[in-house]
mmCIF file of C-alpha atoms and ligand atoms in Angstrom:
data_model
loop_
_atom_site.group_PDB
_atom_site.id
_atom_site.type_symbol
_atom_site.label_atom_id
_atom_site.label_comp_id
_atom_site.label_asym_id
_atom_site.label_seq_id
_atom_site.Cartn_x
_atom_site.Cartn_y
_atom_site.Cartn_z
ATOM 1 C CA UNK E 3 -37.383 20.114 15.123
ATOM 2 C CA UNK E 4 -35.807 17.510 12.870
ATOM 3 C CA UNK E 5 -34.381 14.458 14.502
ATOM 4 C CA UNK E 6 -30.734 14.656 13.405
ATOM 5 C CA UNK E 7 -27.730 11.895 12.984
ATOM 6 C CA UNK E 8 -24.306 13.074 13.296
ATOM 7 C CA UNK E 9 -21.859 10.712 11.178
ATOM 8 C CA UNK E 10 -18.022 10.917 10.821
ATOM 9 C CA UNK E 11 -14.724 9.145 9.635
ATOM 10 C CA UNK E 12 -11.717 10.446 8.263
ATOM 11 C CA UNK E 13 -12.545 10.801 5.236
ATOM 12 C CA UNK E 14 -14.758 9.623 2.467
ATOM 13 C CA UNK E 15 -15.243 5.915 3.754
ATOM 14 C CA UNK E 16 -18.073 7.002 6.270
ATOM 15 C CA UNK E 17 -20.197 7.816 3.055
ATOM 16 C CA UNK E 18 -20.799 4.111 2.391
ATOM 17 C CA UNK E 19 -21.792 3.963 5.946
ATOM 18 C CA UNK E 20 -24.487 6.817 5.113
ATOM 19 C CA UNK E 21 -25.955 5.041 2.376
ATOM 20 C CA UNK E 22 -27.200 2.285 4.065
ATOM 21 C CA UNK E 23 -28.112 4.326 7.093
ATOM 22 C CA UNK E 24 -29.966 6.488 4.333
ATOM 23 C CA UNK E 25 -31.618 3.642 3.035
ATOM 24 C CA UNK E 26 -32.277 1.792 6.256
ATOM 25 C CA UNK E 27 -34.268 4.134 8.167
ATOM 26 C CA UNK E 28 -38.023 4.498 7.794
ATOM 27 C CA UNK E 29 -37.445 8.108 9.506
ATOM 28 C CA UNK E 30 -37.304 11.290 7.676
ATOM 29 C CA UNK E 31 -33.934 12.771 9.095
ATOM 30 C CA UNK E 32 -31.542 15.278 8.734
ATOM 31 C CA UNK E 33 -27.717 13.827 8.382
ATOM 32 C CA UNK E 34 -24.795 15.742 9.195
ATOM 33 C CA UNK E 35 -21.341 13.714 7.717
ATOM 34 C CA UNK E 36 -17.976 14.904 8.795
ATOM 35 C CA UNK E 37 -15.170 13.731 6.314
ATOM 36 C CA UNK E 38 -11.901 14.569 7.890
ATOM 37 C CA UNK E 39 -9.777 14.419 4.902
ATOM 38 C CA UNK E 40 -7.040 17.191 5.436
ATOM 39 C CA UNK E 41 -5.981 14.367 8.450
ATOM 40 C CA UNK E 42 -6.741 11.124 6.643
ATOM 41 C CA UNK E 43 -5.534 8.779 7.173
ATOM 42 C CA UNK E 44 -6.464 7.836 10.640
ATOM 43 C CA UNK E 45 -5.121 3.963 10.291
ATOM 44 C CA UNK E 46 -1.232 5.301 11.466
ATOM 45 C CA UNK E 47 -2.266 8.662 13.684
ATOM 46 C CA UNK E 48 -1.711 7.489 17.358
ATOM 47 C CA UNK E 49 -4.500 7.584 20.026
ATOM 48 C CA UNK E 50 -3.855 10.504 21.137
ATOM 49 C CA UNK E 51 -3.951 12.812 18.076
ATOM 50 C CA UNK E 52 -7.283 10.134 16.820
ATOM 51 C CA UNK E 53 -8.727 11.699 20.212
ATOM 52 C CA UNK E 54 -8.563 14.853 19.803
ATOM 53 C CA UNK E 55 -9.734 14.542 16.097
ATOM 54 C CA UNK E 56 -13.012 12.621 17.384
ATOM 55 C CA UNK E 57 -13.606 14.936 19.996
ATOM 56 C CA UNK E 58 -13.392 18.175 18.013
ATOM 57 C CA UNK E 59 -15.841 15.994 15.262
ATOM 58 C CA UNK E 60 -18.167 14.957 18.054
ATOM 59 C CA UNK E 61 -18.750 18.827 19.589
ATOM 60 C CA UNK E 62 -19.050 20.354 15.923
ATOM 61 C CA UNK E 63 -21.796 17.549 15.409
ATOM 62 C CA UNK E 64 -23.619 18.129 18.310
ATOM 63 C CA UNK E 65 -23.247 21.647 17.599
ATOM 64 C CA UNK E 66 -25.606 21.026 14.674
ATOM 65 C CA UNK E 67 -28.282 19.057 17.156
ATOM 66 C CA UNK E 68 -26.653 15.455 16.601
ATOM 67 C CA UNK E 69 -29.171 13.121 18.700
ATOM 68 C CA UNK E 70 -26.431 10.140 17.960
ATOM 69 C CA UNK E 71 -23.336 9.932 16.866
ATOM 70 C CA UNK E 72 -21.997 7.436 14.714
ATOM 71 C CA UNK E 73 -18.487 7.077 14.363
ATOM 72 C CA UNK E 74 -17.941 5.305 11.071
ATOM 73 C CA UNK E 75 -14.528 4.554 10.803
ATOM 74 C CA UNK E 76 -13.067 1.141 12.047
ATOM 75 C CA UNK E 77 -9.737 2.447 12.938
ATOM 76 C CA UNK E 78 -11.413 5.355 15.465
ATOM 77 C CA UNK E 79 -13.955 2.993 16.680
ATOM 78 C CA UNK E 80 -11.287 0.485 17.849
ATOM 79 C CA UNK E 81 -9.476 3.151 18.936
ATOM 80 C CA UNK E 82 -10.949 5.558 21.055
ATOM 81 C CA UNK E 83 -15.012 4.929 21.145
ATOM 82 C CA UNK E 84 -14.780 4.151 24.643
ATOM 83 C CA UNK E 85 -13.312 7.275 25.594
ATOM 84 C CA UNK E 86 -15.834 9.131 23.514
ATOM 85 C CA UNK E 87 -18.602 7.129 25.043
ATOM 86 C CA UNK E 88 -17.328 8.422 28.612
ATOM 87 C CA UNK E 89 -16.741 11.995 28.020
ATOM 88 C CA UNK E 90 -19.605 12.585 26.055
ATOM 89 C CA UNK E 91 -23.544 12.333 26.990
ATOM 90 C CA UNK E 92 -24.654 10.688 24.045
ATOM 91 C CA UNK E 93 -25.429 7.330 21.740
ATOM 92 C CA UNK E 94 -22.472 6.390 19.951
ATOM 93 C CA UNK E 95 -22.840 3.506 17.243
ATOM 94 C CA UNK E 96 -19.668 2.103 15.947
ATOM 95 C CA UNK E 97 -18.166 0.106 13.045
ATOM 96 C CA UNK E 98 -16.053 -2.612 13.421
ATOM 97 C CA UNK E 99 -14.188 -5.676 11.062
ATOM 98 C CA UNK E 100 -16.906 -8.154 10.310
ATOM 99 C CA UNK E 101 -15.207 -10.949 12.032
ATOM 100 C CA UNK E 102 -18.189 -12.617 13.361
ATOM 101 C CA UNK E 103 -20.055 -13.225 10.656
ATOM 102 C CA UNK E 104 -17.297 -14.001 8.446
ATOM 103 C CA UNK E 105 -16.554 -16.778 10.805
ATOM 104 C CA UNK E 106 -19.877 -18.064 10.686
ATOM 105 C CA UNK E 107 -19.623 -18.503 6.717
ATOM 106 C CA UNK E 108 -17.268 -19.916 6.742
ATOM 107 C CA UNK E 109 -16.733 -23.526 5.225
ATOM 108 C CA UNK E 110 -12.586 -23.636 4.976
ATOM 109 C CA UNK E 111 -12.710 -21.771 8.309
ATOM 110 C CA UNK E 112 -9.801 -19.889 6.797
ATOM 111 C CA UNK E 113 -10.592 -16.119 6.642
ATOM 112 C CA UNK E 114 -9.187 -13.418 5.527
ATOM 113 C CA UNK E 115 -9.283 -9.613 7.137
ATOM 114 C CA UNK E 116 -7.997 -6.439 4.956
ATOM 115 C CA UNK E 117 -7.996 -3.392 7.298
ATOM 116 C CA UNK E 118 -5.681 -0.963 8.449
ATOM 117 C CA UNK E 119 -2.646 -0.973 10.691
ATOM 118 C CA UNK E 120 -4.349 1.131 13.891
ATOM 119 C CA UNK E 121 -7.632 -1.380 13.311
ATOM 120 C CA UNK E 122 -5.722 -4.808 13.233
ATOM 121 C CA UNK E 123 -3.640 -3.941 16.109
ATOM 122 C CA UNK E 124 -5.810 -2.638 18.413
ATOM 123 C CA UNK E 125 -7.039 -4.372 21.717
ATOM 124 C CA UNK E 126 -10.706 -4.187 20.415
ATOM 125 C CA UNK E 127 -9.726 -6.243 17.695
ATOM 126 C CA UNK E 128 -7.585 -9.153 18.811
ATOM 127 C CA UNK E 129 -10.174 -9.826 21.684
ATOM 128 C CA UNK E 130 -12.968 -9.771 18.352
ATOM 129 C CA UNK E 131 -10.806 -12.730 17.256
ATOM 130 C CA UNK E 132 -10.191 -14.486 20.061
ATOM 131 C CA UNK E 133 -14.421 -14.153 20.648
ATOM 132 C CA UNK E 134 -15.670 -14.937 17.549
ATOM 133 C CA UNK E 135 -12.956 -16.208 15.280
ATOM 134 C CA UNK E 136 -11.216 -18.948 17.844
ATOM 135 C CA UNK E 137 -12.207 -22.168 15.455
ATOM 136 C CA UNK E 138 -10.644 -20.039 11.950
ATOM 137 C CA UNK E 139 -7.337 -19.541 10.912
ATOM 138 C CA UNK E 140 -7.290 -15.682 10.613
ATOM 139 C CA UNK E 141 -4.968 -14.046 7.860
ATOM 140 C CA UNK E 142 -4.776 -10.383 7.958
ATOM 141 C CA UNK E 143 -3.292 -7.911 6.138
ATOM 142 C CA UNK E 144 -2.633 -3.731 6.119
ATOM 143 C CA UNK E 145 -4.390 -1.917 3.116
ATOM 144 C CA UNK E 146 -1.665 -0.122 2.474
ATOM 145 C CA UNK E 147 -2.106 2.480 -0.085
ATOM 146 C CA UNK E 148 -6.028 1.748 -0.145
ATOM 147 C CA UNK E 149 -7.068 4.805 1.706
ATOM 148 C CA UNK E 150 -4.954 7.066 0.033
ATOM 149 C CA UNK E 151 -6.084 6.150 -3.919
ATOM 150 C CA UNK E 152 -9.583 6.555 -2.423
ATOM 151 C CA UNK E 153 -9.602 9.642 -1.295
ATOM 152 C CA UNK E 154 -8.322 11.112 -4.657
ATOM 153 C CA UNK E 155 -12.006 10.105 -6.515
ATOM 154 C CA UNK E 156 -10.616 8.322 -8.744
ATOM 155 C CA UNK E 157 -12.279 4.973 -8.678
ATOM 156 C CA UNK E 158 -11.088 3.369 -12.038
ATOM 157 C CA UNK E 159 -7.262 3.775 -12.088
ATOM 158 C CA UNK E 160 -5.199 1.087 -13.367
ATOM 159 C CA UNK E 161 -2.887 2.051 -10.122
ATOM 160 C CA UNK E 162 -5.752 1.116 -7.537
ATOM 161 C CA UNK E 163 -6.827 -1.613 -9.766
ATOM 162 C CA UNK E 164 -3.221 -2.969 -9.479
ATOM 163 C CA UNK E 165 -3.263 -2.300 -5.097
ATOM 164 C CA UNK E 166 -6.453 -4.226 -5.031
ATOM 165 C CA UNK E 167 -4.991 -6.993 -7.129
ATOM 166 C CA UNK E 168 -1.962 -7.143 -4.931
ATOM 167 C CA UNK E 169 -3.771 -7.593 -1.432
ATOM 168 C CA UNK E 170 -6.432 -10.020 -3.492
ATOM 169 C CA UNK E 171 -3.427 -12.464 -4.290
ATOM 170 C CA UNK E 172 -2.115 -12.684 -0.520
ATOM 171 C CA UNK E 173 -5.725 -13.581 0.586
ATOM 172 C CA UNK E 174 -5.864 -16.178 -2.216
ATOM 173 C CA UNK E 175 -2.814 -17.507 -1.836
ATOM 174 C CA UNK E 176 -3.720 -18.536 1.700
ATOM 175 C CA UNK E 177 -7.348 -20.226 0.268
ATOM 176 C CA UNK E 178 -9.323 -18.250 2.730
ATOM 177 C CA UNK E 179 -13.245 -18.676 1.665
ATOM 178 C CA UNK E 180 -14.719 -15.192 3.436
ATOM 179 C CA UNK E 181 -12.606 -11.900 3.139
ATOM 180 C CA UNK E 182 -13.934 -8.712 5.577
ATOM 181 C CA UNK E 183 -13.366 -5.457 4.234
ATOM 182 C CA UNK E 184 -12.427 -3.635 7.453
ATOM 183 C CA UNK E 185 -12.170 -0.048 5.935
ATOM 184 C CA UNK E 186 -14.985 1.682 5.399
ATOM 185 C CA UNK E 187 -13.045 3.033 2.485
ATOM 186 C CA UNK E 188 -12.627 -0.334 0.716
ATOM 187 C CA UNK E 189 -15.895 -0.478 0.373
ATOM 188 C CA UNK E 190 -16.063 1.915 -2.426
ATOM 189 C CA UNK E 191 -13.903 -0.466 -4.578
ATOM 190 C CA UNK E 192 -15.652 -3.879 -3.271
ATOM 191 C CA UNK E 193 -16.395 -4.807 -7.088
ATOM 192 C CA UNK E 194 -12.809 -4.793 -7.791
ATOM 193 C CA UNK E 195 -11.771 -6.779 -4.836
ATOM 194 C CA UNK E 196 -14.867 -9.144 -6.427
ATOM 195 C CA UNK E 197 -13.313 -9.039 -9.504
ATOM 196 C CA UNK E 198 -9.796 -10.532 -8.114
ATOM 197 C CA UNK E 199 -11.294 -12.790 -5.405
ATOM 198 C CA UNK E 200 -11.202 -16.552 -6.627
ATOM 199 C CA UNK E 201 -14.332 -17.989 -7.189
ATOM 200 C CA UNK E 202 -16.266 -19.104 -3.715
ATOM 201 C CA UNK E 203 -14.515 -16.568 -1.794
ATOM 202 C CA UNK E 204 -17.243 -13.928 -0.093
ATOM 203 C CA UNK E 205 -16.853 -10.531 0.603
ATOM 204 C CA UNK E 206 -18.087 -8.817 4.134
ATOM 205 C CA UNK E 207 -18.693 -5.626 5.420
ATOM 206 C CA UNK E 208 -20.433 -4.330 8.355
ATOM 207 C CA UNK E 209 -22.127 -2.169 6.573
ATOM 208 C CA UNK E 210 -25.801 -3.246 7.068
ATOM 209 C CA UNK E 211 -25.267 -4.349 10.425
ATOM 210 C CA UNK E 212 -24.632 -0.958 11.366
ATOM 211 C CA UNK E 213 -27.609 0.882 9.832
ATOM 212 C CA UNK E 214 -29.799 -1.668 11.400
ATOM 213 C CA UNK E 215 -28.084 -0.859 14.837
ATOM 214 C CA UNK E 216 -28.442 2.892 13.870
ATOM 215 C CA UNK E 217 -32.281 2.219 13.475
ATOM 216 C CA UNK E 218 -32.138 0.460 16.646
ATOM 217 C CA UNK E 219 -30.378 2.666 18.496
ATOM 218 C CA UNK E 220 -32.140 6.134 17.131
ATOM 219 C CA UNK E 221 -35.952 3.727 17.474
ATOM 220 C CA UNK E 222 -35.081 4.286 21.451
ATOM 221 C CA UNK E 223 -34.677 8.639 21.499
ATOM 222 C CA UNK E 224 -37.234 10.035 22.602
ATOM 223 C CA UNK E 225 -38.234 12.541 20.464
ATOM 224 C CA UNK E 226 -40.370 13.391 17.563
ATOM 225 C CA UNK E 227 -40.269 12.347 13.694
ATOM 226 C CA UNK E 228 -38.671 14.664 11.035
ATOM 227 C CA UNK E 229 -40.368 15.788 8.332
ATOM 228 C CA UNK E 230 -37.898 15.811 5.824
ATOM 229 C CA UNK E 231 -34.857 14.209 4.858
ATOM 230 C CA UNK E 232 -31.873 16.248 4.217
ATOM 231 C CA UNK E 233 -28.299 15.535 4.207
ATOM 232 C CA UNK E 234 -25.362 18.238 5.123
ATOM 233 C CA UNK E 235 -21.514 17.300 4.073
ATOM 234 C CA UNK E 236 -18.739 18.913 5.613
ATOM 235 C CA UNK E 237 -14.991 18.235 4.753
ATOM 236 C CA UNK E 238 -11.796 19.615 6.541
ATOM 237 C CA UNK E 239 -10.009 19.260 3.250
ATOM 238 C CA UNK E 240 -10.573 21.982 0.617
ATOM 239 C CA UNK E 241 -10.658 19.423 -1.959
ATOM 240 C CA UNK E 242 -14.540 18.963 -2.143
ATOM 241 C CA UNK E 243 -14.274 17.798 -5.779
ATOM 242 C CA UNK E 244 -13.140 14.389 -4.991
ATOM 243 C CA UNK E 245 -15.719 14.432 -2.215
ATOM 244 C CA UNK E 246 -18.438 15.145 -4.602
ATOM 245 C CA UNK E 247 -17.488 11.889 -7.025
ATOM 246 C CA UNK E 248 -18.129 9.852 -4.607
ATOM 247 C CA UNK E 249 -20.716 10.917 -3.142
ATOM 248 C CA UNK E 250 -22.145 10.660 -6.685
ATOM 249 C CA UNK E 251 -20.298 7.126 -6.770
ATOM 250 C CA UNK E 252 -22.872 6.798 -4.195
ATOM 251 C CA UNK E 253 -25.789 7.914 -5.476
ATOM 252 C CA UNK E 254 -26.408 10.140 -2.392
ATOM 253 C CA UNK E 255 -28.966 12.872 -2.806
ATOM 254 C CA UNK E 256 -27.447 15.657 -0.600
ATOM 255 C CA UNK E 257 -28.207 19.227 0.288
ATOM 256 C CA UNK E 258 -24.934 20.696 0.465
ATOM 257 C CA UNK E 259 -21.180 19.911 0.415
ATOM 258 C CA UNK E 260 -19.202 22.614 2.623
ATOM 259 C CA UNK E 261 -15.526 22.893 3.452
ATOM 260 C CA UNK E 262 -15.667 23.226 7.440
ATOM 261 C CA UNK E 263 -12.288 24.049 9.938
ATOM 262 C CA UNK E 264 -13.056 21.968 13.022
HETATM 263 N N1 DGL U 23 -12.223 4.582 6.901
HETATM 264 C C1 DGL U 23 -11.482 4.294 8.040
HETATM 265 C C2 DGL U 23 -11.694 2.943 8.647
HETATM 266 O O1 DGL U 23 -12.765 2.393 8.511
HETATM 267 C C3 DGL U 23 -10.129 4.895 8.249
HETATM 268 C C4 DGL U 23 -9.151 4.820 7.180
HETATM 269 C C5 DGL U 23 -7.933 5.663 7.487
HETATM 270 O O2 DGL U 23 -8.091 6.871 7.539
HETATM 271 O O3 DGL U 23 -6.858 5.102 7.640
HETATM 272 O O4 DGL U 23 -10.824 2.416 9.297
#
């Protein structure tokens, strides 16, 4: 039986998530991504309905022999991956703001974190700052608008290239010198916030630490090695053509997009 990796966010952020998974493991395995588009965005839903989202995702992924589960979304991690950690028997892995090592690269020790409004106020994340982040000045802002554009495809837009320039100039009017993307959607449009940045300013994700935690994580299963890769898309929204850009955008090799009711 193939080893399998259950992966989910609200939408089409996660995918980013996937690639580096994809490209991280040395293990042939099968991948099944929720995006759960018809309810993005998660950043303004309230606990309770972000539960019941993540716990419906969670059973449909185990459904389809999930070993782990990763849940990778920032807001629903913040919010409610303790609660999915005690109800269900099962690995969960997590994504969270980058604040640690953003900290660390910090020269100015002035950072800057884009994310959205569930993620920046959560508990999860204030105690992040308070760990990691105590010797920085921390300037944080909502992505308002961010998610949305994304989700449409539509990567080059002189709309999103106008959002992105709009958060860029808070961050660099406060002369931060490390700015975390803390959407796995922004990710997807990290060359624009590049392209706005001033110069010296770095860009984080948590990207790669993830997939190396992933590796980590799945390393300790016990249970045999797949054969063959393959990787199984499922959306809750019927618009799977947007889906499909990016996954191209992504230059993910996948077996099948399907529209799914969970
Ligand atoms: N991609 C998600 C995150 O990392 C959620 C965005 C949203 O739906 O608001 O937070």
């Amino acid at each position: 039986m193939a080893r399998t990796i259950g992966i989910f966010d609200s939408g089409v952020g996660g995918l980013t998530i996937l690639s580096s998974i994809v490209n991280e493991m040395s293990d042939s395995v099968e991948y099944h991504y929720v995006a759960d588009s018809l309810h993005a965005p998660y950043g303004s839903k309230s606990i309770e309905e972000l539960l019941e989202r993540s716990r419906r995702i969670t059973e449909f992924l185990i459904s389809k022999g999930s070993e782990l589960i990763v849940v990778a979304c920032n807001t629903a991690t913040t919010q409610v991956i303790s609660s999915l950690r005690a109800e269900f028997n099962i690995p969960f892995v997590g994504i969270e703001p980058a604040v640690k090592p953003a900290a660390q690269l910090s020269v100015s020790k002035r950072i800057g974190v884009i994310a959205t409004a569930n993620t920046l106020k959560s508990g999860l994340f204030k105690q992040t700052l308070e760990v990691y982040a105590s010797g920085c000045k921390t300037f944080t802002r909502i992505g308002e608008g961010l998610v949305e554009a994304i989700e449409t495809g539509e990567l080059v837009s002189i709309e999103l290239n106008d959002l992105v320039r709009d958060h860029v100039t808070y961050f660099n009017s406060n002369e931060i010198d490390v700015l975390v993307l803390g959407c796995t959607h922004y990710s997807f449009v990290s060359q624009l916030f590049e392209k706005y940045l001033d110069q010296g300013t770095s860009l984080v994700t948590s990207n790669e630490a993830v997939a190396r935690r992933v590796q980590s994580v799945f390393g300790t299963l016990d249970s045999q090695s797949g054969l063959v890769r393959s990787i199984h898309i499922y959306s809750t929204s019927e618009k799977l053509l947007s889906l499909k850009k990016l996954i191209a955008a992504e230059n993910l090799q996948v077996d099948q997009v399907l529209q799914v009711q969970i």
